[in-house]
Coordinates of C-alpha atoms in Angstrom, one line a residue:
X1 CA 89.5 -36.7 70.2
X2 CA 90.4 -37.1 66.5
X3 CA 90.5 -40.8 65.8
X4 CA 94.2 -40.6 64.4
X5 CA 94.8 -44.1 64.1
X6 CA 91.4 -45.2 61.9
X7 CA 92.5 -41.8 59.8
X8 CA 96.2 -43.2 59.2
X9 CA 94.8 -46.5 58.3
X10 CA 92.5 -45.0 55.6
X11 CA 95.0 -42.9 54.3
X12 CA 97.4 -45.6 53.5
X13 CA 94.3 -47.3 51.7
X14 CA 92.8 -49.5 54.4
X15 CA 89.1 -49.5 54.3
X16 CA 88.8 -49.6 58.1
X17 CA 85.1 -48.5 58.3
X18 CA 83.9 -50.9 56.1
X19 CA 86.4 -53.9 57.8
X20 CA 84.7 -52.9 61.1
X21 CA 80.9 -52.9 59.9
X22 CA 81.7 -56.7 58.3
X23 CA 83.2 -57.7 61.5
X24 CA 80.7 -56.4 63.6
X25 CA 78.2 -58.3 61.4
X26 CA 79.8 -61.5 61.5
X27 CA 80.3 -61.5 65.6
X28 CA 76.8 -61.0 65.9
X29 CA 75.6 -64.1 63.6
X30 CA 73.5 -66.7 65.1
X31 CA 75.0 -70.2 65.0
X32 CA 72.8 -71.0 61.8
X33 CA 73.9 -67.7 59.9
X34 CA 77.8 -68.3 61.3
X35 CA 77.5 -71.9 59.7
X36 CA 76.7 -70.6 56.5
X37 CA 79.2 -67.6 56.3
X38 CA 81.9 -70.1 57.0
X39 CA 81.0 -72.4 54.4
X40 CA 80.6 -69.8 51.9
X41 CA 84.0 -67.9 52.9
X42 CA 85.9 -71.4 52.7
X43 CA 84.5 -72.2 49.1
X44 CA 84.9 -68.5 48.0
X45 CA 88.6 -68.1 49.0
X46 CA 89.5 -72.0 47.4
X47 CA 87.7 -71.1 44.1
X48 CA 89.1 -67.6 43.9
X49 CA 92.9 -68.8 44.3
X50 CA 91.9 -71.9 41.9
X51 CA 90.9 -69.3 39.2
X52 CA 93.5 -66.5 39.8
X53 CA 96.4 -67.7 41.4
X54 CA 98.8 -69.9 39.4
X55 CA 101.1 -70.7 42.0
X56 CA 97.8 -72.5 44.2
X57 CA 96.1 -73.9 41.3
X58 CA 99.3 -75.8 40.4
X59 CA 99.7 -76.9 44.1
X60 CA 96.1 -78.0 44.2
X61 CA 96.0 -79.8 40.9
X62 CA 92.3 -80.9 40.2
X63 CA 91.3 -80.8 44.1
X64 CA 88.3 -78.4 44.4
X65 CA 86.4 -76.9 48.0
X66 CA 84.1 -80.0 47.7
X67 CA 86.9 -82.2 48.8
X68 CA 88.6 -80.0 51.6
X69 CA 90.1 -82.7 53.3
X70 CA 92.1 -83.6 50.1
X71 CA 93.3 -79.8 49.4
X72 CA 97.2 -79.4 49.8
X73 CA 98.6 -78.5 53.1
X74 CA 100.6 -75.3 52.7
X75 CA 104.0 -74.9 54.6
X76 CA 106.7 -72.2 54.9
X77 CA 108.9 -74.2 52.5
X78 CA 106.2 -74.0 49.7
X79 CA 106.1 -70.3 50.3
X80 CA 109.8 -69.4 50.0
X81 CA 109.4 -68.5 46.1
X82 CA 109.6 -65.0 44.9
X83 CA 106.4 -63.2 45.8
X84 CA 105.7 -62.7 42.0
X85 CA 105.2 -66.1 41.6
X86 CA 102.7 -66.4 44.6
X87 CA 100.7 -63.3 43.7
X88 CA 97.2 -63.7 42.5
X89 CA 96.0 -61.7 39.3
X90 CA 95.1 -58.3 39.7
X91 CA 97.5 -57.6 42.9
X92 CA 100.3 -55.3 42.7
X93 CA 102.4 -53.3 45.1
X94 CA 99.3 -50.4 44.7
X95 CA 96.9 -52.9 46.3
X96 CA 98.1 -54.9 49.0
X97 CA 100.1 -54.7 52.2
X98 CA 103.4 -56.2 52.0
X99 CA 105.5 -57.6 54.9
X100 CA 107.8 -60.5 56.2
X101 CA 107.6 -63.0 58.7
X102 CA 110.1 -62.8 61.5
X103 CA 112.2 -66.0 60.8
X104 CA 111.7 -67.4 64.4
X105 CA 110.5 -70.7 62.9
X106 CA 113.9 -70.8 60.8
X107 CA 111.8 -70.1 57.4
X108 CA 111.0 -66.6 56.9
X109 CA 109.3 -65.5 53.8
X110 CA 107.8 -62.4 52.0
X111 CA 103.9 -62.3 51.9
X112 CA 101.2 -60.1 50.6
X113 CA 97.4 -59.4 52.2
X114 CA 94.9 -57.5 50.5
X115 CA 94.0 -54.1 51.8
X116 CA 90.7 -55.1 52.8
X117 CA 92.2 -58.4 54.3
X118 CA 94.5 -56.3 56.5
X119 CA 91.9 -53.7 57.3
X120 CA 90.0 -56.5 58.9
X121 CA 93.1 -57.7 60.7
X122 CA 93.0 -54.4 62.3
X123 CA 89.5 -54.3 63.0
X124 CA 89.9 -57.8 64.8
X125 CA 92.6 -56.5 66.6
X126 CA 90.9 -53.2 67.9
X127 CA 87.7 -55.2 68.9
X128 CA 90.0 -57.7 71.3
X129 CA 91.6 -55.1 72.9
X130 CA 88.4 -53.4 73.3
X131 CA 87.3 -56.0 75.5
X132 CA 89.6 -54.8 78.4
X133 CA 88.6 -50.9 77.8
X134 CA 91.5 -50.1 75.3
X135 CA 91.0 -48.0 72.3
X136 CA 93.6 -47.9 69.7
X137 CA 92.6 -44.3 68.5
X138 CA 92.9 -42.8 72.2
X139 CA 94.9 -45.2 74.7
X140 CA 98.6 -44.9 75.0
X141 CA 100.7 -47.8 74.6
X142 CA 103.8 -48.7 76.3
X143 CA 105.5 -50.9 73.6
X144 CA 108.1 -53.5 74.5
X145 CA 109.6 -54.2 71.1
X146 CA 112.6 -54.4 68.8
X147 CA 113.1 -51.7 66.6
X148 CA 115.5 -51.3 63.4
X149 CA 118.8 -50.0 64.2
X150 CA 119.6 -48.2 60.6
X151 CA 118.8 -44.6 60.8
X152 CA 115.9 -44.5 58.0
X153 CA 114.1 -47.5 59.5
X154 CA 114.5 -46.3 63.0
X155 CA 112.9 -43.0 62.1
X156 CA 110.4 -44.7 60.4
X157 CA 109.5 -46.7 63.3
X158 CA 109.2 -43.8 65.6
X159 CA 106.8 -41.9 63.4
X160 CA 104.6 -45.2 63.0
X161 CA 105.0 -45.0 67.1
X162 CA 103.4 -41.4 67.2
X163 CA 100.8 -42.0 64.8
X164 CA 99.7 -45.1 66.8
X165 CA 99.8 -43.4 69.9
X166 CA 102.7 -45.6 71.5
X167 CA 105.9 -45.2 73.1
X168 CA 108.5 -47.6 72.4
X169 CA 111.0 -49.6 74.8
X170 CA 113.7 -51.2 72.8
X171 CA 114.4 -54.5 74.1
X172 CA 117.7 -55.3 73.0
X173 CA 119.6 -54.0 76.2
X174 CA 117.6 -55.0 79.3
X175 CA 120.3 -54.2 82.2
X176 CA 119.3 -52.8 85.4
X177 CA 120.4 -49.2 84.3
X178 CA 118.2 -49.5 81.2
X179 CA 115.1 -50.9 82.8
X180 CA 115.6 -48.2 85.7
X181 CA 115.2 -45.7 82.9
X182 CA 112.2 -47.7 81.6
X183 CA 110.7 -47.1 84.9
X184 CA 111.2 -43.5 85.0
X185 CA 109.0 -43.2 82.1
X186 CA 106.2 -45.0 83.7
X187 CA 106.4 -42.3 86.4
X188 CA 106.1 -39.4 84.0
X189 CA 103.8 -40.7 81.3
X190 CA 100.1 -41.7 81.4
X191 CA 99.9 -45.0 80.0
X192 CA 96.7 -46.9 79.3
X193 CA 98.4 -50.5 78.6
X194 CA 101.7 -52.7 78.1
X195 CA 102.2 -54.5 74.9
X196 CA 105.1 -56.7 74.0
X197 CA 107.3 -59.5 74.0
X198 CA 106.6 -61.9 76.7
X199 CA 110.3 -62.3 78.1
X200 CA 111.1 -58.6 77.9
X201 CA 107.9 -57.7 79.9
X202 CA 108.8 -60.7 82.6
X203 CA 112.5 -59.0 82.9
X204 CA 111.2 -55.6 83.5
X205 CA 108.6 -57.4 86.3
X206 CA 111.7 -59.2 87.8
X207 CA 113.5 -55.7 88.1
X208 CA 110.5 -54.4 90.1
X209 CA 110.4 -57.5 92.3
X210 CA 113.9 -56.8 93.1
X211 CA 113.2 -53.1 94.0
X212 CA 109.8 -53.8 95.7
X213 CA 107.8 -51.6 93.3
X214 CA 104.1 -52.2 91.9
X215 CA 103.9 -50.6 88.7
X216 CA 100.3 -49.8 88.9
X217 CA 101.1 -47.4 91.9
X218 CA 104.1 -45.7 89.8
X219 CA 101.6 -45.5 86.6
X220 CA 98.1 -45.6 88.1
X221 CA 96.4 -45.0 84.5
X222 CA 97.4 -48.3 83.5
X223 CA 94.6 -50.8 82.6
X224 CA 96.1 -54.0 81.3
X225 CA 99.1 -55.8 80.0
X226 CA 99.3 -57.8 76.8
X227 CA 102.0 -60.3 76.2
X228 CA 102.7 -61.9 72.9
X229 CA 105.5 -64.0 70.3
X230 CA 106.8 -66.0 73.2
X231 CA 105.4 -68.6 75.6
X232 CA 103.9 -67.1 79.1
X233 CA 104.4 -69.8 81.7
X234 CA 101.8 -69.8 84.7
X235 CA 104.7 -68.9 86.9
X236 CA 105.6 -65.7 84.9
X237 CA 101.9 -64.6 84.9
X238 CA 101.8 -64.8 88.6
X239 CA 104.7 -62.5 88.8
X240 CA 103.4 -60.1 86.0
X241 CA 100.0 -59.6 88.0
X242 CA 101.9 -59.2 91.1
X243 CA 104.5 -56.8 90.3
X244 CA 102.1 -54.9 87.6
X245 CA 99.0 -55.0 89.5
X246 CA 97.0 -55.4 86.0
X247 CA 95.3 -58.1 84.3
X248 CA 97.8 -60.2 82.2
X249 CA 96.2 -61.2 78.6
X250 CA 98.0 -63.3 76.5
X251 CA 97.5 -63.5 72.8
X252 CA 98.8 -65.7 70.0
X253 CA 99.4 -64.3 66.3
X254 CA 101.1 -64.7 63.0
X255 CA 101.8 -61.7 61.1
X256 CA 101.2 -63.4 58.1
X257 CA 97.7 -64.3 59.1
X258 CA 96.1 -62.2 62.1
X259 CA 95.5 -62.8 65.7
X260 CA 95.1 -66.4 65.9
X261 CA 94.0 -66.5 69.6
X262 CA 93.4 -63.9 72.2
X263 CA 92.5 -64.5 76.0
X264 CA 89.1 -63.1 76.4
X265 CA 88.0 -61.7 79.9
X266 CA 86.7 -65.0 81.2
X267 CA 90.5 -66.5 80.8
X268 CA 89.6 -68.3 77.7
X269 CA 92.0 -68.4 74.5
X270 CA 89.4 -67.6 72.0
X271 CA 90.3 -68.5 68.4
X272 CA 89.7 -65.9 65.9
X273 CA 87.1 -67.5 63.9
X274 CA 85.6 -64.3 62.1
X275 CA 88.6 -63.9 59.8
X276 CA 90.3 -67.6 60.3
X277 CA 89.4 -71.1 60.0
X278 CA 91.6 -73.2 62.4
X279 CA 92.0 -76.9 62.3
X280 CA 94.1 -79.2 64.4
X281 CA 95.5 -82.1 62.3
X282 CA 97.4 -85.4 63.0
X283 CA 100.5 -86.4 61.2
X284 CA 98.6 -87.7 58.1
X285 CA 96.6 -84.3 57.8
X286 CA 93.4 -85.9 59.2
X287 CA 91.3 -84.0 61.8
X288 CA 91.7 -84.9 65.3
X289 CA 89.0 -84.4 68.3
X290 CA 88.7 -81.6 70.3
X291 CA 91.0 -82.3 73.4
X292 CA 93.3 -83.9 71.2
X293 CA 96.9 -82.6 70.1
X294 CA 98.1 -81.9 66.9
X295 CA 99.7 -79.5 64.2
X296 CA 97.4 -76.1 63.7
X297 CA 96.4 -75.6 60.0
X298 CA 95.1 -72.2 59.6
X299 CA 93.1 -70.9 56.6
X300 CA 93.0 -67.1 56.0
X301 CA 89.2 -66.5 55.0
X302 CA 89.6 -63.1 53.5
X303 CA 93.1 -62.9 51.9
X304 CA 92.8 -63.0 48.0
X305 CA 96.6 -61.4 47.4
X306 CA 98.3 -64.6 48.7
X307 CA 96.9 -68.1 49.2
X308 CA 96.9 -69.2 52.9
X309 CA 94.6 -72.1 52.7
X310 CA 95.1 -75.0 55.1
X311 CA 98.2 -73.4 56.0
X312 CA 100.5 -75.4 58.6
X313 CA 102.0 -72.4 60.9
X314 CA 104.5 -74.9 62.3
X315 CA 102.8 -74.9 66.0
X316 CA 101.1 -77.8 67.9
X317 CA 98.3 -77.2 69.8
X318 CA 95.0 -78.5 71.4
X319 CA 91.3 -77.1 71.0
X320 CA 88.9 -77.4 73.9
X321 CA 86.5 -80.2 74.2
X322 CA 83.8 -77.2 74.6
X323 CA 84.8 -75.4 71.5
X324 CA 82.1 -74.5 68.7
X325 CA 82.6 -73.7 65.2
X326 CA 81.8 -70.0 66.1
X327 CA 83.7 -69.9 69.5
X328 CA 86.7 -72.0 69.3
X329 CA 88.8 -72.1 72.5
X330 CA 92.6 -72.9 72.1
X331 CA 93.0 -74.9 75.3
X332 CA 96.8 -75.4 75.1
X333 CA 99.6 -73.9 72.6
X334 CA 102.2 -76.9 73.0
X335 CA 105.3 -75.1 70.9
X336 CA 106.6 -75.1 67.6
X337 CA 106.9 -78.4 65.6
X338 CA 110.4 -77.6 64.9
X339 CA 111.5 -77.0 68.5
X340 CA 111.1 -80.5 69.2
X341 CA 114.2 -82.6 71.1
X342 CA 115.0 -85.9 69.8
X343 CA 116.5 -87.7 72.6
X344 CA 119.2 -90.7 72.5
X345 CA 116.5 -93.2 73.0
X346 CA 114.3 -92.3 70.3
X347 CA 111.9 -90.4 72.5
X348 CA 110.6 -86.8 71.0
X349 CA 109.8 -84.2 73.4
X350 CA 108.7 -80.5 73.1
X351 CA 112.0 -78.6 73.6
X352 CA 109.8 -76.2 75.7
X353 CA 109.6 -79.3 78.3
X354 CA 113.3 -78.6 78.9
X355 CA 112.9 -75.0 79.4
X356 CA 109.6 -75.6 81.8
X357 CA 111.4 -78.2 83.9
X358 CA 114.8 -76.1 84.1
X359 CA 112.7 -72.8 85.0
X360 CA 111.1 -74.3 87.9
X361 CA 114.7 -74.8 89.5
X362 CA 116.9 -72.2 88.0
X363 CA 114.8 -69.0 89.2
X364 CA 114.1 -70.5 92.7
X365 CA 116.6 -68.2 94.2
X366 CA 115.7 -65.1 91.9
X367 CA 119.4 -65.0 90.9
X368 CA 118.6 -66.1 87.2
X369 CA 117.0 -63.3 85.4
X370 CA 116.5 -65.1 81.7
X371 CA 118.1 -68.3 80.0
X372 CA 117.7 -70.2 77.0
X373 CA 118.6 -73.9 76.0
X374 CA 120.2 -75.0 72.9
X375 CA 120.6 -78.8 71.8
X376 CA 123.9 -79.3 70.0
X377 CA 124.0 -82.9 69.9
X378 CA 121.4 -86.0 70.5
X379 CA 122.7 -86.1 74.0
X380 CA 124.1 -82.7 74.5
X381 CA 122.7 -79.5 75.5
X382 CA 123.7 -75.9 76.1
X383 CA 122.3 -73.7 78.8
X384 CA 123.0 -69.9 78.5
X385 CA 121.8 -67.9 81.4
X386 CA 122.0 -64.1 82.7
X387 CA 122.2 -64.0 86.5
X388 CA 124.2 -61.8 89.2
X389 CA 126.4 -65.1 89.9
X390 CA 127.3 -68.2 88.6
X391 CA 125.2 -71.3 89.2
X392 CA 126.3 -73.5 92.0
X393 CA 126.8 -77.5 92.0
X394 CA 123.7 -77.9 93.9
X395 CA 121.5 -75.8 91.5
X396 CA 123.1 -77.9 88.2
X397 CA 122.4 -80.9 90.3
X398 CA 118.9 -80.6 90.8
X399 CA 118.5 -79.6 87.3
X400 CA 120.0 -82.7 86.0
X401 CA 117.8 -85.1 88.3
X402 CA 114.7 -83.1 87.1
X403 CA 115.3 -83.7 83.6
X404 CA 116.3 -87.5 84.5
X405 CA 113.0 -87.5 86.1
X406 CA 110.9 -85.8 83.3
X407 CA 112.7 -86.7 80.2
X408 CA 115.6 -89.5 80.4
X409 CA 118.9 -90.1 82.1
X410 CA 122.4 -89.8 80.7
X411 CA 122.0 -86.2 79.1
X412 CA 125.0 -83.8 79.2
X413 CA 124.8 -79.8 79.9
X414 CA 127.0 -77.2 80.0
X415 CA 125.8 -74.1 81.7
X416 CA 127.4 -70.6 80.5
X417 CA 126.7 -67.4 82.1
X418 CA 126.2 -64.4 79.7
X419 CA 125.7 -60.5 80.2
X420 CA 123.1 -60.8 77.3
X421 CA 121.3 -63.3 75.5
X422 CA 121.0 -63.4 71.7
X423 CA 117.7 -62.2 70.4
X424 CA 116.3 -62.0 67.0
X425 CA 116.7 -58.8 64.8
X426 CA 113.3 -58.2 65.9
X427 CA 113.9 -58.7 69.7
X428 CA 112.1 -62.0 70.6
X429 CA 114.0 -64.4 72.5
X430 CA 114.1 -68.0 71.2
X431 CA 113.7 -70.2 74.6
X432 CA 114.6 -73.5 72.8
X433 CA 116.6 -74.3 69.7
X434 CA 117.6 -77.6 68.4
X435 CA 120.7 -77.7 66.1
X436 CA 119.6 -81.5 65.4
X437 CA 118.5 -82.0 61.7

């Protein structure tokens, strides 16, 4: 069978064959060889940008690779400059890949990746999906994603779907009537895997549960389900496993970088150490020991078009104590640094704590399909939810008691039932949002 995906990448100037060869070499390094590789790549990428990127050179000042921990921490605000001011010498639209971040962090920006670096991203994706028997050239994907609604953008995405052997299920309308149509497609198409936004896939699983359907029985060709871009809670993972009859694999990535971590067949969230260098730092930008939470800071080891050196992605996480430089394991992803609730007592709590506590109660009876939480004042939160019927006072009281217990008392909540929840223009559902500056 023709390798259409690889051919499409090559036609677009991405040297996928060379990237696969290099990635394979890195993966098979001994521990000593990997240590040398990592040191050399860190030095090479810093030296390159100090010499060829005036934006980074100005930011770094007199700092050099030798003083790694004194190199500046890049953040998204730094990068909100015109792309031309951040490009390295020798790069133009002819020799780089251009894209923009989703803006789910509240700070979108345009970025560039040189074509070899982007080919490595694809090679890395292919390798990791391959752990579960998925081949991008041949496997048929059921894709739960957003899609541009303008005519040209829509047709362009549909054509890309054709070239990359996937069928897209747009996630902007997830009513039962639409989910029923989704199900019909699974009855008639031989999908190999599901890939897409966590919240949309979970909603589809709830529809299957309502109708006592196991997806694997409807579509026996399915091998696995990969969820991305939003938190996957343990209870949701169990629901997906039960209703899909498939392994559920969680990935964590950023469009401007690569896949950052990907669940391996042993159930560990294995960090991509082949194309990235991941650090966990405290508030003073000092490394923390494995097992300790801190902000996630990432260096892209290959991207020469744009500097992503010690780049603070905006997430908080913990590396497992058993991590090694060659095989770091992400023990826990706690949430975004800008999704922190500041409470009247001065206490700071990850916004997803509210979501997690509320979720355990609000979905008990299967009535509520999905919900989001917004902090509007220090002591005031709005919960918007989609359900067949209004929440009753007993449920609301239980939520308040749980939040008193896990967070603090005297917080005010309003509950608003909606027919649909607001998603980003890419179809992501932002589960917690604070409007407190």
